[in-house]
PDB file of C-alpha atoms in Angstrom:
ATOM      1  CA  ASN W   1      54.965  36.749  68.419  1.00 65.00           C
ATOM      2  CA  GLN W   2      52.341  34.551  66.894  1.00 75.00           C
ATOM      3  CA  ALA W   3      54.864  32.047  65.481  1.00 79.00           C
ATOM      4  CA  LEU W   4      56.044  31.268  69.068  1.00 83.00           C
ATOM      5  CA  ALA W   5      52.480  30.516  70.345  1.00 80.00           C
ATOM      6  CA  GLY W   6      51.963  27.093  71.685  1.00 83.00           C
ATOM      7  CA  ILE W   7      55.728  26.072  71.977  1.00 89.00           C
ATOM      8  CA  PRO W   8      57.635  26.037  74.913  1.00 89.00           C
ATOM      9  CA  ARG W   9      61.061  27.184  73.714  1.00 93.00           C
ATOM     10  CA  GLN W  10      62.586  28.579  70.575  1.00 94.00           C
ATOM     11  CA  ILE W  11      65.993  28.255  68.750  1.00 96.00           C
ATOM     12  CA  VAL W  12      68.099  31.318  68.590  1.00 95.00           C
ATOM     13  CA  THR W  13      71.457  32.358  67.219  1.00 94.00           C
ATOM     14  CA  PRO W  14      73.257  35.815  66.856  1.00 91.00           C
ATOM     15  CA  ARG W  15      73.039  37.687  63.674  1.00 88.00           C
ATOM     16  CA  VAL W  16      76.639  38.318  63.809  1.00 87.00           C
ATOM     17  CA  SER W  17      79.016  35.942  65.541  1.00 83.00           C
ATOM     18  CA  LYS W  18      82.375  34.161  64.858  1.00 82.00           C
ATOM     19  CA  PHE W  19      80.820  30.903  65.359  1.00 84.00           C
ATOM     20  CA  GLY W  20      77.439  29.701  64.044  1.00 85.00           C
ATOM     21  CA  ILE W  21      76.112  28.819  67.536  1.00 93.00           C
ATOM     22  CA  PHE W  22      72.451  27.944  68.256  1.00 96.00           C
ATOM     23  CA  VAL W  23      70.909  27.851  71.724  1.00 96.00           C
ATOM     24  CA  TRP W  24      67.564  27.215  73.389  1.00 96.00           C
ATOM     25  CA  MET W  25      65.560  30.141  74.726  1.00 93.00           C
ATOM     26  CA  PRO W  26      62.121  30.085  76.392  1.00 90.00           C
ATOM     27  CA  SER W  27      59.228  31.170  73.936  1.00 89.00           C
ATOM     28  CA  GLN W  28      58.264  33.857  76.295  1.00 86.00           C
ATOM     29  CA  VAL W  29      61.525  35.814  75.528  1.00 86.00           C
ATOM     30  CA  LEU W  30      61.243  37.906  72.524  1.00 82.00           C
ATOM     31  CA  PRO W  31      64.626  38.285  71.145  1.00 81.00           C
ATOM     32  CA  ASP W  32      65.761  41.872  69.844  1.00 81.00           C
ATOM     33  CA  SER W  33      67.030  42.570  66.251  1.00 82.00           C
ATOM     34  CA  ALA W  34      70.592  41.387  66.971  1.00 87.00           C
ATOM     35  CA  VAL W  35      69.188  37.818  67.347  1.00 92.00           C
ATOM     36  CA  VAL W  36      67.613  35.463  64.891  1.00 93.00           C
ATOM     37  CA  SER W  37      64.779  33.312  66.237  1.00 93.00           C
ATOM     38  CA  VAL W  38      63.482  29.972  64.839  1.00 93.00           C
ATOM     39  CA  ALA W  39      60.056  29.226  65.895  1.00 92.00           C
ATOM     40  CA  ARG W  40      60.691  25.434  66.348  1.00 93.00           C
ATOM     41  CA  SER W  41      60.946  23.489  69.684  1.00 93.00           C
ATOM     42  CA  ASP W  42      62.120  20.125  68.329  1.00 95.00           C
ATOM     43  CA  ASP W  43      65.605  18.785  68.765  1.00 96.00           C
ATOM     44  CA  ILE W  44      65.685  17.684  65.127  1.00 97.00           C
ATOM     45  CA  THR W  45      65.555  21.195  63.705  1.00 96.00           C
ATOM     46  CA  PHE W  46      68.177  22.238  66.378  1.00 97.00           C
ATOM     47  CA  GLY W  47      70.530  19.323  65.411  1.00 98.00           C
ATOM     48  CA  ILE W  48      70.283  20.150  61.674  1.00 98.00           C
ATOM     49  CA  LEU W  49      70.854  23.849  62.119  1.00 97.00           C
ATOM     50  CA  HIS W  50      73.875  22.957  64.370  1.00 96.00           C
ATOM     51  CA  SER W  51      75.371  20.463  61.832  1.00 97.00           C
ATOM     52  CA  ARG W  52      78.490  21.233  59.741  1.00 97.00           C
ATOM     53  CA  PHE W  53      76.275  21.128  56.658  1.00 98.00           C
ATOM     54  CA  HIS W  54      74.107  23.957  57.727  1.00 96.00           C
ATOM     55  CA  GLU W  55      77.212  25.950  58.970  1.00 95.00           C
ATOM     56  CA  LEU W  56      78.970  25.604  55.669  1.00 95.00           C
ATOM     57  CA  TRP W  57      75.807  26.626  53.711  1.00 95.00           C
ATOM     58  CA  SER W  58      75.473  29.689  56.045  1.00 92.00           C
ATOM     59  CA  LEU W  59      79.026  30.803  55.618  1.00 90.00           C
ATOM     60  CA  ARG W  60      78.718  30.557  51.884  1.00 90.00           C
ATOM     61  CA  MET W  61      75.221  31.905  51.309  1.00 88.00           C
ATOM     62  CA  GLY W  62      75.371  34.589  54.108  1.00 77.00           C
ATOM     63  CA  THR W  63      76.879  38.069  54.398  1.00 72.00           C
ATOM     64  CA  SER W  64      79.510  39.396  56.813  1.00 67.00           C
ATOM     65  CA  LEU W  65      80.191  42.454  59.033  1.00 65.00           C
ATOM     66  CA  GLU W  66      83.845  43.184  58.944  1.00 64.00           C
ATOM     67  CA  ASP W  67      85.482  39.854  59.591  1.00 70.00           C
ATOM     68  CA  ARG W  68      82.610  38.241  61.223  1.00 77.00           C
ATOM     69  CA  PRO W  69      80.036  36.175  59.476  1.00 85.00           C
ATOM     70  CA  ARG W  70      76.425  37.394  59.514  1.00 86.00           C
ATOM     71  CA  TYR W  71      73.398  34.943  59.627  1.00 89.00           C
ATOM     72  CA  THR W  72      71.093  36.143  57.062  1.00 86.00           C
ATOM     73  CA  PRO W  73      67.812  34.091  57.337  1.00 89.00           C
ATOM     74  CA  THR W  74      66.540  35.004  53.685  1.00 90.00           C
ATOM     75  CA  SER W  75      69.755  33.603  52.094  1.00 90.00           C
ATOM     76  CA  THR W  76      70.823  30.844  54.587  1.00 91.00           C
ATOM     77  CA  PHE W  77      67.809  29.519  56.470  1.00 94.00           C
ATOM     78  CA  GLU W  78      65.250  29.954  53.741  1.00 93.00           C
ATOM     79  CA  THR W  79      67.387  28.489  51.160  1.00 94.00           C
ATOM     80  CA  PHE W  80      69.009  25.577  53.075  1.00 96.00           C
ATOM     81  CA  PRO W  81      67.909  22.106  51.826  1.00 96.00           C
ATOM     82  CA  PHE W  82      66.888  20.195  54.984  1.00 97.00           C
ATOM     83  CA  PRO W  83      66.800  16.362  54.749  1.00 96.00           C
ATOM     84  CA  GLU W  84      63.749  15.045  53.222  1.00 94.00           C
ATOM     85  CA  GLY W  85      60.755  14.943  55.795  1.00 93.00           C
ATOM     86  CA  MET W  86      62.692  17.202  58.234  1.00 95.00           C
ATOM     87  CA  THR W  87      62.061  20.691  56.637  1.00 93.00           C
ATOM     88  CA  PRO W  88      60.750  23.494  58.770  1.00 89.00           C
ATOM     89  CA  LYS W  89      57.229  22.725  57.008  1.00 89.00           C
ATOM     90  CA  ASP W  90      57.511  19.173  58.250  1.00 90.00           C
ATOM     91  CA  THR W  91      58.608  19.965  61.853  1.00 89.00           C
ATOM     92  CA  LYS W  92      55.777  22.426  62.102  1.00 84.00           C
ATOM     93  CA  ALA W  93      53.340  19.612  62.366  1.00 79.00           C
ATOM     94  CA  GLY W  94      55.473  17.850  64.985  1.00 79.00           C
ATOM     95  CA  ALA W  95      58.767  16.033  65.039  1.00 80.00           C
ATOM     96  CA  PRO W  96      59.109  13.054  62.621  1.00 86.00           C
ATOM     97  CA  ASN W  97      59.755   9.774  64.205  1.00 89.00           C
ATOM     98  CA  THR W  98      62.098   7.862  62.142  1.00 94.00           C
ATOM     99  CA  PRO W  99      65.273   6.319  62.918  1.00 96.00           C
ATOM    100  CA  ALA W 100      67.279   8.941  61.055  1.00 96.00           C
ATOM    101  CA  ALA W 101      65.441  11.651  62.776  1.00 96.00           C
ATOM    102  CA  ASN W 102      65.586  10.173  66.239  1.00 97.00           C
ATOM    103  CA  ALA W 103      69.499   9.809  65.797  1.00 98.00           C
ATOM    104  CA  ILE W 104      69.670  13.553  65.129  1.00 98.00           C
ATOM    105  CA  ALA W 105      67.552  14.478  68.081  1.00 97.00           C
ATOM    106  CA  ALA W 106      69.621  12.219  70.434  1.00 98.00           C
ATOM    107  CA  ALA W 107      72.794  13.748  69.217  1.00 98.00           C
ATOM    108  CA  ALA W 108      71.466  17.247  69.491  1.00 98.00           C
ATOM    109  CA  GLN W 109      70.198  16.564  73.022  1.00 98.00           C
ATOM    110  CA  LYS W 110      73.537  15.217  74.008  1.00 98.00           C
ATOM    111  CA  LEU W 111      75.332  18.264  72.547  1.00 98.00           C
ATOM    112  CA  ASP W 112      73.212  20.522  74.366  1.00 97.00           C
ATOM    113  CA  GLU W 113      73.367  18.807  77.680  1.00 97.00           C
ATOM    114  CA  LEU W 114      77.403  18.604  77.405  1.00 98.00           C
ATOM    115  CA  ARG W 115      77.599  22.416  76.847  1.00 97.00           C
ATOM    116  CA  ASN W 116      75.182  23.330  79.492  1.00 96.00           C
ATOM    117  CA  ASN W 117      77.087  21.102  81.962  1.00 96.00           C
ATOM    118  CA  TRP W 118      80.257  23.049  80.988  1.00 97.00           C
ATOM    119  CA  LEU W 119      78.480  26.427  81.256  1.00 96.00           C
ATOM    120  CA  ASN W 120      76.953  25.732  84.578  1.00 94.00           C
ATOM    121  CA  PRO W 121      79.247  23.264  86.709  1.00 94.00           C
ATOM    122  CA  THR W 122      77.315  21.874  89.522  1.00 91.00           C
ATOM    123  CA  GLY W 123      79.841  22.998  92.199  1.00 92.00           C
ATOM    124  CA  TRP W 124      79.839  26.518  90.858  1.00 94.00           C
ATOM    125  CA  THR W 125      76.120  27.302  90.232  1.00 94.00           C
ATOM    126  CA  ASP W 126      72.727  27.426  91.894  1.00 94.00           C
ATOM    127  CA  TRP W 127      69.503  27.364  90.131  1.00 93.00           C
ATOM    128  CA  VAL W 128      66.850  30.026  91.154  1.00 94.00           C
ATOM    129  CA  ILE W 129      63.519  31.465  90.038  1.00 92.00           C
ATOM    130  CA  THR W 130      61.215  34.087  91.399  1.00 93.00           C
ATOM    131  CA  ALA W 131      57.595  33.752  91.982  1.00 93.00           C
ATOM    132  CA  GLU W 132      56.829  36.064  89.064  1.00 90.00           C
ATOM    133  CA  GLU W 133      59.220  34.071  86.564  1.00 88.00           C
ATOM    134  CA  GLN W 134      57.540  30.794  87.744  1.00 88.00           C
ATOM    135  CA  ALA W 135      54.083  32.235  87.103  1.00 88.00           C
ATOM    136  CA  ALA W 136      55.170  33.414  83.672  1.00 83.00           C
ATOM    137  CA  GLY W 137      56.412  29.893  82.925  1.00 81.00           C
ATOM    138  CA  PHE W 138      60.103  30.756  82.763  1.00 84.00           C
ATOM    139  CA  PRO W 139      62.565  27.887  83.738  1.00 85.00           C
ATOM    140  CA  LYS W 140      65.148  28.378  86.540  1.00 89.00           C
ATOM    141  CA  ARG W 141      68.330  30.380  85.802  1.00 89.00           C
ATOM    142  CA  SER W 142      71.745  29.932  87.053  1.00 91.00           C
ATOM    143  CA  VAL W 143      73.540  32.154  89.455  1.00 93.00           C
ATOM    144  CA  ALA W 144      77.176  31.838  90.792  1.00 94.00           C
ATOM    145  CA  LYS W 145      77.782  30.461  93.983  1.00 95.00           C
ATOM    146  CA  PRO W 146      79.831  32.736  96.327  1.00 94.00           C
ATOM    147  CA  GLY W 147      83.408  32.754  95.265  1.00 95.00           C
ATOM    148  CA  HIS W 148      82.778  31.495  91.807  1.00 95.00           C
ATOM    149  CA  GLU W 149      81.609  34.673  90.151  1.00 94.00           C
ATOM    150  CA  ASP W 150      84.676  35.273  88.150  1.00 94.00           C
ATOM    151  CA  ASP W 151      84.956  31.687  87.259  1.00 93.00           C
ATOM    152  CA  LEU W 152      81.476  31.475  85.813  1.00 93.00           C
ATOM    153  CA  LYS W 153      82.099  34.697  83.692  1.00 93.00           C
ATOM    154  CA  LYS W 154      84.678  32.788  81.664  1.00 94.00           C
ATOM    155  CA  ARG W 155      82.216  29.975  80.883  1.00 95.00           C
ATOM    156  CA  THR W 156      80.928  31.357  77.583  1.00 95.00           C
ATOM    157  CA  LEU W 157      79.938  29.507  74.322  1.00 95.00           C
ATOM    158  CA  THR W 158      82.579  31.770  72.466  1.00 93.00           C
ATOM    159  CA  ASN W 159      85.234  30.681  74.847  1.00 95.00           C
ATOM    160  CA  LEU W 160      84.102  27.095  74.749  1.00 97.00           C
ATOM    161  CA  TYR W 161      84.123  27.065  70.968  1.00 96.00           C
ATOM    162  CA  ASN W 162      87.582  28.825  70.742  1.00 95.00           C
ATOM    163  CA  ALA W 163      89.062  26.107  72.898  1.00 96.00           C
ATOM    164  CA  ARG W 164      86.939  23.387  71.209  1.00 96.00           C
ATOM    165  CA  PRO W 165      87.945  20.395  73.548  1.00 98.00           C
ATOM    166  CA  ALA W 166      87.888  16.921  72.332  1.00 98.00           C
ATOM    167  CA  TRP W 167      84.394  16.059  73.947  1.00 98.00           C
ATOM    168  CA  LEU W 168      82.838  19.073  72.015  1.00 98.00           C
ATOM    169  CA  ALA W 169      84.374  18.094  68.652  1.00 97.00           C
ATOM    170  CA  LEU W 170      83.219  14.494  69.186  1.00 98.00           C
ATOM    171  CA  ALA W 171      79.731  15.459  70.023  1.00 98.00           C
ATOM    172  CA  HIS W 172      79.598  17.495  66.666  1.00 98.00           C
ATOM    173  CA  GLU W 173      80.947  14.746  64.744  1.00 98.00           C
ATOM    174  CA  THR W 174      78.338  12.459  66.025  1.00 98.00           C
ATOM    175  CA  LEU W 175      75.670  14.905  65.185  1.00 98.00           C
ATOM    176  CA  ASP W 176      76.978  15.503  61.656  1.00 98.00           C
ATOM    177  CA  LYS W 177      77.099  11.683  61.014  1.00 98.00           C
ATOM    178  CA  ALA W 178      73.411  11.544  62.057  1.00 98.00           C
ATOM    179  CA  VAL W 179      72.562  14.386  59.736  1.00 98.00           C
ATOM    180  CA  ALA W 180      74.568  12.772  56.946  1.00 98.00           C
ATOM    181  CA  THR W 181      72.695   9.568  57.346  1.00 98.00           C
ATOM    182  CA  ALA W 182      69.332  11.592  57.172  1.00 98.00           C
ATOM    183  CA  TYR W 183      70.620  12.872  53.662  1.00 98.00           C
ATOM    184  CA  GLY W 184      71.531   9.487  52.560  1.00 97.00           C
ATOM    185  CA  TRP W 185      75.244  10.231  52.381  1.00 98.00           C
ATOM    186  CA  THR W 186      76.510   6.581  53.418  1.00 96.00           C
ATOM    187  CA  ASP W 187      79.938   7.743  52.256  1.00 97.00           C
ATOM    188  CA  TYR W 188      80.239  10.716  54.648  1.00 98.00           C
ATOM    189  CA  THR W 189      83.056  10.995  56.910  1.00 97.00           C
ATOM    190  CA  ALA W 190      84.525  14.067  58.843  1.00 96.00           C
ATOM    191  CA  GLN W 191      87.378  14.263  56.153  1.00 97.00           C
ATOM    192  CA  MET W 192      84.859  15.029  53.323  1.00 98.00           C
ATOM    193  CA  PRO W 193      85.923  18.192  51.743  1.00 97.00           C
ATOM    194  CA  ASP W 194      83.808  21.214  52.360  1.00 96.00           C
ATOM    195  CA  GLU W 195      83.388  21.901  48.627  1.00 97.00           C
ATOM    196  CA  GLU W 196      82.034  18.493  48.142  1.00 98.00           C
ATOM    197  CA  ILE W 197      79.403  18.934  50.842  1.00 98.00           C
ATOM    198  CA  LEU W 198      78.325  22.320  49.324  1.00 97.00           C
ATOM    199  CA  ARG W 199      78.107  20.821  45.869  1.00 97.00           C
ATOM    200  CA  ARG W 200      75.777  18.208  47.200  1.00 98.00           C
ATOM    201  CA  LEU W 201      73.716  20.724  49.019  1.00 97.00           C
ATOM    202  CA  LEU W 202      73.505  23.074  46.085  1.00 96.00           C
ATOM    203  CA  ALA W 203      72.413  20.094  43.816  1.00 96.00           C
ATOM    204  CA  LEU W 204      69.767  19.230  46.331  1.00 96.00           C
ATOM    205  CA  ASN W 205      68.509  22.828  46.529  1.00 94.00           C
ATOM    206  CA  LYS W 206      68.367  23.076  42.707  1.00 94.00           C
ATOM    207  CA  GLN W 207      66.377  19.759  42.524  1.00 92.00           C
ATOM    208  CA  ARG W 208      63.718  21.021  44.894  1.00 86.00           C
ATOM    209  CA  SER W 209      63.374  24.353  43.242  1.00 81.00           C
ATOM    210  CA  THR W 210      62.596  22.883  39.796  1.00 70.00           C
TER     211      THR W 210
END
């Protein structure tokens, strides 16, 4: 895929999923039709996509399959009003270096680190790589240590978000606050109603389309 040339990783999300979860994947991997790939490797884009604001926009503007939301890039990603200076067009040229952008990147990195630590506990996993994988530029992958195979099978992002422990909720709140600051929403709190957020995003979308 030409869009992935020259970047070490990509952002991916399932087309149909209970939760709007984004994860990193090596750029050498070509996702199938069940996965949406975003050809960006910066933590800023990752953080914005994983914010409450993009999730609400996706739920409102996307479609659904039975009772599960469907992430439809044309109506969700392409219409989403990213914070000024942090649009996909901006990040294509490189991650912006501003206090607001750096705060989003730091919060996104922390969220990813915490999730990975939960998915692959040190005492349960080993990290391995074959010579062929290393030559192709793939990162190491985790395998269960003997006796922890069943434990590790339960460590999925779906199970994590179903449980939504306090540390995960706090990581998302920190990320949301950073993204709200990038929008200039100084009055934002976690208690802001969804409809108010959607009203502001829609106004921004209309403003940019005129």
